[in-house]
C-alpha positions as CSV (number, residue, x, y, z in Angstrom):
1,M,-5.1,10.8,18.5
2,M,-2.1,13.2,18.9
3,A,0.2,10.7,17.3
4,F,-1.9,11.1,14.1
5,V,-1.7,14.9,14.3
6,Y,2.1,15.0,15.1
7,A,2.9,12.5,12.3
8,L,0.7,14.5,9.8
9,V,2.4,17.8,10.5
10,L,5.9,16.2,10.5
11,S,5.2,14.4,7.3
12,A,3.7,17.5,5.6
13,V,6.8,19.5,6.4
14,L,9.2,16.8,5.3
15,C,7.2,16.2,2.1
16,F,7.5,20.0,1.3
17,L,11.2,19.8,1.8
18,F,11.8,16.5,0.0
19,R,9.7,17.6,-3.0
20,R,12.2,20.4,-3.5
21,V,15.2,18.1,-2.8
22,G,13.9,15.6,-5.4
23,I,13.5,18.2,-8.1
24,K,16.9,19.8,-7.3
25,L,18.7,16.4,-7.4
26,D,16.7,15.2,-10.4
27,L,15.1,12.4,-8.4
28,V,11.9,12.5,-10.4
29,D,9.5,10.2,-12.1
30,R,9.3,11.0,-15.7
31,P,6.2,10.4,-17.9
32,S,6.5,7.2,-19.8
33,G,3.6,5.6,-21.7
34,T,0.4,4.2,-20.2
35,L,1.9,3.2,-16.9
36,K,3.2,6.7,-16.2
37,P,0.8,9.1,-17.8
38,H,1.5,12.2,-15.6
39,E,2.3,15.3,-17.7
40,K,5.6,16.4,-16.2
41,P,8.5,15.0,-14.1
42,I,7.4,14.7,-10.4
43,S,9.7,14.1,-7.4
44,Y,9.4,10.6,-6.0
45,M,10.9,11.4,-2.6
46,G,7.6,11.3,-0.7
47,G,8.5,7.8,0.6
48,T,11.7,9.1,2.3
49,A,9.6,11.9,3.9
50,I,7.1,9.3,5.2
51,L,9.9,7.2,6.6
52,L,11.5,10.1,8.5
53,A,8.1,11.2,9.8
54,L,7.7,7.7,11.3
55,V,11.1,7.5,13.0
56,P,9.9,8.7,16.5
57,W,7.3,5.9,16.5
58,L,9.5,3.3,14.9
59,I,11.9,3.8,17.8
60,Q,9.0,3.0,20.2
61,S,8.0,-0.1,18.1
62,P,11.2,-1.8,17.3
63,E,9.5,-4.9,15.8
64,F,8.7,-2.7,12.7
65,F,12.1,-0.9,12.4
66,P,14.4,-3.4,10.6
67,A,11.8,-4.5,8.0
68,I,10.7,-1.0,7.2
69,I,14.3,0.2,6.9
70,I,15.3,-2.7,4.6
71,M,12.2,-2.4,2.4
72,W,12.6,1.4,2.2
73,T,16.2,0.8,1.0
74,L,15.0,-1.7,-1.6
75,G,12.3,0.7,-2.8
76,F,14.8,3.6,-3.0
77,A,17.3,1.6,-4.9
78,D,14.5,0.5,-7.3
79,D,13.4,4.1,-7.8
80,I,16.9,5.2,-8.7
81,R,18.3,2.4,-10.7
82,G,15.7,-0.2,-11.2
83,I,16.1,-3.7,-9.6
84,S,15.1,-7.0,-11.2
85,P,11.6,-8.2,-10.0
86,K,13.2,-11.5,-9.1
87,I,15.7,-9.9,-6.8
88,R,13.0,-7.8,-5.2
89,L,10.8,-10.8,-4.6
90,V,13.7,-12.8,-3.0
91,V,14.4,-9.9,-0.7
92,E,10.7,-9.5,0.2
93,I,10.4,-13.2,1.0
94,L,13.6,-13.2,3.1
95,V,12.4,-10.1,5.1
96,G,9.0,-11.6,5.6
97,F,10.5,-14.9,6.8
98,S,12.8,-13.1,9.2
99,V,10.0,-11.0,10.7
100,A,7.9,-14.1,11.2
101,F,10.7,-16.5,12.4
102,V,13.0,-14.2,14.3
103,I,10.9,-11.4,15.6
104,Y,7.6,-13.2,16.3
105,G,9.0,-16.7,16.8
106,F,6.7,-18.7,14.4
107,S,7.6,-22.2,13.2
108,T,9.6,-22.7,10.0
109,V,6.5,-23.8,8.1
110,D,4.3,-20.9,9.4
111,S,7.2,-18.5,8.6
112,I,7.4,-19.7,5.0
113,I,3.7,-19.2,4.6
114,L,3.9,-15.8,6.2
115,S,6.8,-14.8,4.1
116,I,4.7,-15.3,1.0
117,I,1.8,-13.4,2.5
118,F,4.3,-10.6,3.4
119,A,5.7,-10.4,-0.1
120,G,2.3,-10.5,-1.7
121,T,1.2,-7.6,0.6
122,V,4.2,-5.5,-0.3
123,N,3.6,-6.0,-4.0
124,A,-0.2,-5.3,-3.6
125,Y,0.5,-1.9,-2.2
126,N,3.1,-1.2,-4.8
127,M,0.6,-2.0,-7.5
128,V,-2.1,0.3,-6.2
129,D,0.3,3.2,-6.2
130,G,-0.6,3.9,-9.8
131,L,-3.0,6.9,-9.5
132,D,-2.9,10.0,-7.4
133,G,-4.0,9.4,-3.8
134,I,-5.1,5.8,-4.1
135,C,-2.3,4.1,-2.1
136,S,-2.1,6.9,0.5
137,T,-5.9,7.0,1.2
138,N,-5.9,3.2,1.6
139,M,-3.1,3.5,4.1
140,I,-4.9,6.3,6.0
141,V,-8.0,4.2,6.3
142,F,-6.0,1.1,7.2
143,G,-4.0,2.9,9.9
144,I,-7.1,4.4,11.6
145,F,-9.1,1.1,11.5
146,A,-6.1,-0.9,12.7
147,F,-5.9,1.5,15.7
148,F,-9.5,0.6,16.5
149,T,-8.8,-3.1,16.4
150,G,-6.2,-2.5,19.1
151,F,-3.0,-3.2,17.1
152,V,0.1,-1.1,18.1
153,P,-2.2,1.9,18.5
154,L,0.4,4.6,18.5
155,M,2.2,3.2,15.4
156,S,-1.1,2.7,13.5
157,L,-2.1,6.3,14.1
158,A,1.3,7.5,13.2
159,V,1.3,5.6,9.9
160,A,-2.2,7.1,9.1
161,G,-0.9,10.5,10.0
162,A,2.3,10.2,7.9
163,Y,0.3,9.2,4.8
164,A,-2.2,12.0,5.5
165,G,0.6,14.5,5.5
166,Y,1.9,13.1,2.2
167,M,-1.6,13.2,0.8
168,I,-1.6,17.0,0.9
169,F,1.0,16.8,-1.9
170,N,-0.4,13.7,-3.6
171,F,-4.0,14.8,-3.9
172,P,-4.8,15.0,-7.6
173,P,-3.2,16.6,-9.5
174,A,-0.2,15.2,-7.6
175,R,2.8,17.3,-6.8
176,L,4.8,14.5,-5.2
177,F,5.0,10.8,-5.5
178,M,5.9,8.3,-2.8
179,G,7.9,6.0,-5.2
180,D,8.5,2.4,-4.4
181,Q,10.0,3.6,-1.2
182,G,6.6,4.7,0.1
183,S,4.5,1.8,-1.2
184,Y,7.0,-0.6,0.2
185,I,6.8,1.0,3.7
186,A,3.0,0.7,3.4
187,G,3.1,-3.0,2.4
188,T,5.7,-3.7,5.1
189,F,3.6,-2.2,7.8
190,V,0.4,-4.1,6.7
191,G,2.3,-7.3,6.1
192,T,3.9,-7.1,9.6
193,L,0.5,-6.7,11.2
194,L,-0.7,-9.8,9.2
195,I,2.2,-11.7,10.5
196,Q,1.7,-10.5,14.1
197,S,-2.0,-11.5,14.0
198,W,-1.4,-14.9,12.4
199,G,-3.4,-17.6,14.2
200,S,-5.8,-15.3,15.8
201,Q,-9.2,-13.9,14.9
202,N,-7.6,-10.5,14.3
203,F,-5.8,-11.9,11.2
204,V,-9.2,-12.0,9.5
205,R,-10.0,-8.5,10.6
206,V,-6.7,-7.1,9.4
207,A,-7.1,-8.9,6.1
208,A,-10.5,-7.4,5.6
209,I,-9.4,-3.9,6.3
210,C,-6.7,-4.1,3.6
211,W,-8.9,-6.2,1.3
212,P,-9.4,-3.8,-1.6
213,V,-5.6,-3.7,-2.1
214,V,-5.1,-7.5,-1.6
215,L,-8.0,-8.3,-3.9
216,D,-6.6,-6.2,-6.6
217,L,-3.4,-8.3,-6.5
218,F,-5.3,-11.6,-6.8
219,V,-7.5,-10.3,-9.6
220,G,-4.6,-8.8,-11.4
221,F,-2.7,-12.1,-11.4
222,L,-5.7,-14.0,-12.6
223,R,-6.5,-11.4,-15.3
224,R,-3.0,-11.4,-16.8
225,S,-2.9,-15.2,-16.6
226,I,-6.2,-15.5,-18.6
227,A,-4.8,-13.0,-21.1
228,K,-1.6,-15.2,-21.3
229,K,0.6,-12.4,-20.0
230,S,3.1,-12.5,-17.3
231,P,1.3,-12.0,-14.0
232,F,4.2,-9.7,-12.9
233,T,3.8,-7.2,-15.8
234,G,2.1,-3.9,-15.2
235,D,-1.2,-2.9,-16.8
236,R,-3.9,-0.3,-16.6
237,D,-6.7,-2.6,-15.5
238,H,-6.5,-2.2,-11.7
239,Y,-9.8,-1.5,-9.9
240,Y,-9.0,2.2,-9.7
241,D,-8.2,2.2,-13.4
242,K,-11.6,0.7,-14.1
243,I,-13.3,3.3,-11.9
244,F,-11.2,6.1,-13.5
245,K,-12.6,5.1,-16.9
246,L,-16.1,4.9,-15.6
247,C,-15.8,8.4,-14.1
248,G,-14.7,9.9,-17.4
249,Q,-11.0,10.0,-16.4
250,K,-11.7,12.3,-13.4
251,K,-9.0,11.6,-10.8
252,R,-10.8,13.2,-7.9
253,A,-14.0,11.4,-8.5
254,T,-12.0,8.1,-8.8
255,L,-10.3,8.9,-5.5
256,L,-13.6,9.6,-3.8
257,I,-15.1,6.3,-4.9
258,S,-11.9,4.3,-4.1
259,T,-11.8,5.8,-0.6
260,G,-15.5,4.8,-0.1
261,M,-14.6,1.3,-1.1
262,A,-11.7,1.2,1.4
263,L,-14.0,2.5,4.1
264,F,-16.6,-0.1,3.2
265,Y,-14.2,-3.0,3.6
266,A,-12.7,-1.5,6.7
267,V,-16.1,-1.2,8.4
268,L,-16.8,-4.9,7.5
269,G,-13.5,-5.9,9.0
270,L,-14.0,-3.9,12.2
271,F,-17.7,-4.5,13.0
272,L,-18.8,-7.8,11.5
273,P,-18.5,-11.0,13.6
274,V,-15.3,-12.8,12.5
275,T,-17.2,-15.8,11.3
276,L,-19.2,-13.7,8.8
277,I,-16.3,-11.8,7.4
278,P,-15.0,-14.5,4.9
279,P,-18.4,-15.2,3.2
280,V,-19.3,-11.5,3.1
281,L,-15.8,-10.7,1.6
282,L,-16.3,-13.4,-1.0
283,L,-19.8,-12.0,-2.0
284,T,-18.7,-8.4,-2.2
285,S,-15.5,-9.4,-4.0
286,L,-17.4,-11.3,-6.7
287,T,-19.8,-8.4,-7.0
288,Q,-17.0,-5.9,-7.4
289,I,-15.2,-8.1,-10.0
290,F,-18.5,-8.4,-12.0
291,L,-19.4,-4.7,-11.9
292,L,-16.0,-3.4,-12.8
293,K,-15.3,-6.2,-15.3
294,S,-12.0,-6.7,-13.5
295,L,-11.0,-9.8,-15.4
296,R,-11.3,-8.1,-18.8
297,T,-8.0,-6.8,-20.2
298,T,-8.2,-3.5,-22.0
299,S,-4.6,-2.4,-22.0
């Protein structure tokens, strides 16, 4: 567990420093309409702090290093200048294919499938980074439960610790954002574990642990398609947005409920027999979609 503690402390220190760097260099996320409703400019350099906090463990787990560096670079460039969604998607697919084919040695067909899963996972974590604390708490839960499944234990705990250190500054009301940099690191780590576990029972367990985030991507695409909108456009109808509205727009209450949901799915993924996980996920997903009216467009 010391990897968690060390990463948390390192991340907290770096987040403190990079928050100031971001403000000084004007690397900030400014309020802009419904998708960026925060009240004042906030530094988005949290993702860089998370990356640097993870370096000691990335060196020990080289299978993660190239993909995380490339995806952080893509996210940083997008934060600063904005990159076409098509270009980002192409890069994500190429990185996912390279991880599957080159690093893990999967066949061409499997690597193509895994590249799509990888790109979807990256975008899923990017899309849930829309309200204070949601993406980071999902990553803390994922890292801890991934550790208990036996996946790259030191790296998993370090990832959880790095996002926990960032969470000190992202707890609502947020003083620091991770930007696309941080959400891309999150999606890359989870996507790499999905690739690593492909063809084994652990793939189902990993998918279940990250299910709230992945489900939100699927439902979002379906919701926008029903509303005859581009599935790639942003909206304010994610599962945490629905909870936010039900909670009277209280961010901390929303975070508490969202964290409970992440823990619920993670417990299912860790403790249920593998054969029971898919039907239970289907039942709970349909229940969640019905209760939150997730297919209804309100924005």
